Amino acid sequence: MPTVRDVVSRFEKRVPKSLSVPKDPIGLHFGDWNQEVKVIMTTLDIRPSVIEEAIAKNVDLIIAHHPPIFRPVALFDLTVPQNKMFQQILKHDIAVYAAHTNLDVVEG
């Protein structure tokens, strides 16, 4: 079974991280590089509805265009919807990988 590392490695051969602009928070935002991947989902943005769908479909890895975290989370107050969504990502062992400006400029 392929791992997050395997899938991302293949993805980055086509969409290299080196194409991103400086300080663009691309890469693995949530998850374990060694986690097995059976189901992959792609999305433009990480939103609560996307996470609900991922949970319902037993998704192991989400490849998102926009990074879910642009700035460090200062407080992890679970009454904040974004933080509650992050909790669900962690609770359900969903890996989240973001490819932003490198995906914008890749040829093809």
GROMACS .gro file of C-alpha atoms in nm:
model
  108
    1MET     CA    1   0.000   0.000   0.000
    2PRO     CA    2   0.144   0.344  -0.088
    3THR     CA    3   0.213   0.591   0.190
    4VAL     CA    4   0.164   0.966   0.207
    5ARG     CA    5   0.536   0.996   0.131
    6ASP     CA    6   0.498   0.780  -0.182
    7VAL     CA    7   0.201   0.977  -0.316
    8VAL     CA    8   0.356   1.316  -0.242
    9SER     CA    9   0.687   1.211  -0.395
   10ARG     CA   10   0.514   1.123  -0.721
   11PHE     CA   11   0.309   1.444  -0.709
   12GLU     CA   12   0.617   1.659  -0.649
   13LYS     CA   13   0.792   1.510  -0.953
   14ARG     CA   14   0.522   1.682  -1.160
   15VAL     CA   15   0.467   1.982  -0.930
   16PRO     CA   16   0.805   2.058  -0.766
   17LYS     CA   17   0.813   2.254  -0.441
   18SER     CA   18   1.096   2.459  -0.591
   19LEU     CA   19   0.841   2.638  -0.812
   20SER     CA   20   0.665   2.797  -0.514
   21VAL     CA   21   0.719   3.156  -0.407
   22PRO     CA   22   0.918   3.220  -0.088
   23LYS     CA   23   0.724   3.172   0.235
   24ASP     CA   24   0.433   2.999   0.063
   25PRO     CA   25   0.325   2.739   0.322
   26ILE     CA   26   0.314   2.438   0.091
   27GLY     CA   27   0.369   2.079   0.194
   28LEU     CA   28   0.223   1.844   0.451
   29HIS     CA   29   0.006   2.040   0.696
   30PHE     CA   30  -0.148   1.743   0.876
   31GLY     CA   31  -0.065   1.377   0.889
   32ASP     CA   32   0.210   1.120   0.902
   33TRP     CA   33   0.446   1.063   0.610
   34ASN     CA   34   0.426   0.688   0.675
   35GLN     CA   35   0.045   0.668   0.680
   36GLU     CA   36  -0.099   0.428   0.422
   37VAL     CA   37  -0.313   0.586   0.151
   38LYS     CA   38  -0.609   0.409  -0.005
   39VAL     CA   39  -0.836   0.704  -0.085
   40ILE     CA   40  -0.727   1.049  -0.209
   41MET     CA   41  -0.939   1.361  -0.245
   42THR     CA   42  -0.848   1.689  -0.416
   43THR     CA   43  -0.994   2.029  -0.335
   44LEU     CA   44  -0.938   2.398  -0.387
   45ASP     CA   45  -0.991   2.487  -0.020
   46ILE     CA   46  -1.005   2.298   0.307
   47ARG     CA   47  -1.350   2.378   0.446
   48PRO     CA   48  -1.567   2.202   0.706
   49SER     CA   49  -1.788   2.060   0.428
   50VAL     CA   50  -1.481   1.914   0.256
   51ILE     CA   51  -1.370   1.749   0.579
   52GLU     CA   52  -1.721   1.610   0.637
   53GLU     CA   53  -1.714   1.459   0.288
   54ALA     CA   54  -1.363   1.322   0.345
   55ILE     CA   55  -1.473   1.155   0.668
   56ALA     CA   56  -1.782   1.006   0.499
   57LYS     CA   57  -1.567   0.867   0.215
   58ASN     CA   58  -1.285   0.740   0.440
   59VAL     CA   59  -1.030   0.964   0.270
   60ASP     CA   60  -0.671   0.915   0.384
   61LEU     CA   61  -0.510   1.209   0.200
   62ILE     CA   62  -0.643   1.541   0.079
   63ILE     CA   63  -0.438   1.736  -0.174
   64ALA     CA   64  -0.548   2.098  -0.149
   65HIS     CA   65  -0.457   2.396  -0.362
   66HIS     CA   66  -0.485   2.655  -0.086
   67PRO     CA   67  -0.292   2.577   0.233
   68PRO     CA   68  -0.523   2.536   0.533
   69ILE     CA   69  -0.276   2.718   0.758
   70PHE     CA   70  -0.119   3.042   0.633
   71ARG     CA   71  -0.021   3.176   0.975
   72PRO     CA   72   0.051   2.983   1.293
   73VAL     CA   73  -0.256   2.907   1.503
   74ALA     CA   74  -0.215   3.113   1.821
   75LEU     CA   75  -0.502   2.960   2.018
   76PHE     CA   76  -0.669   2.625   1.965
   77ASP     CA   77  -1.012   2.729   2.091
   78LEU     CA   78  -1.257   2.466   1.967
   79THR     CA   79  -1.541   2.718   1.948
   80VAL     CA   80  -1.359   2.864   1.647
   81PRO     CA   81  -1.491   2.678   1.338
   82GLN     CA   82  -1.150   2.650   1.172
   83ASN     CA   83  -0.999   2.498   1.485
   84LYS     CA   84  -1.290   2.255   1.517
   85MET     CA   85  -1.223   2.152   1.157
   86PHE     CA   86  -0.854   2.098   1.238
   87GLN     CA   87  -0.958   1.879   1.531
   88GLN     CA   88  -1.169   1.664   1.296
   89ILE     CA   89  -0.877   1.629   1.054
   90LEU     CA   90  -0.657   1.504   1.338
   91LYS     CA   91  -0.926   1.285   1.495
   92HIS     CA   92  -0.988   1.102   1.166
   93ASP     CA   93  -0.620   1.070   1.069
   94ILE     CA   94  -0.662   1.262   0.745
   95ALA     CA   95  -0.336   1.378   0.592
   96VAL     CA   96  -0.355   1.719   0.424
   97TYR     CA   97  -0.099   1.829   0.167
   98ALA     CA   98  -0.106   2.174   0.004
   99ALA     CA   99   0.040   2.276  -0.332
  100HIS     CA  100  -0.027   2.644  -0.393
  101THR     CA  101   0.196   2.873  -0.598
  102ASN     CA  102   0.397   2.580  -0.731
  103LEU     CA  103   0.073   2.440  -0.876
  104ASP     CA  104  -0.017   2.785  -1.015
  105VAL     CA  105   0.295   2.800  -1.232
  106VAL     CA  106   0.358   2.439  -1.329
  107GLU     CA  107   0.338   2.383  -1.702
  108GLY     CA  108   0.048   2.179  -1.835
   0.00000   0.00000   0.00000
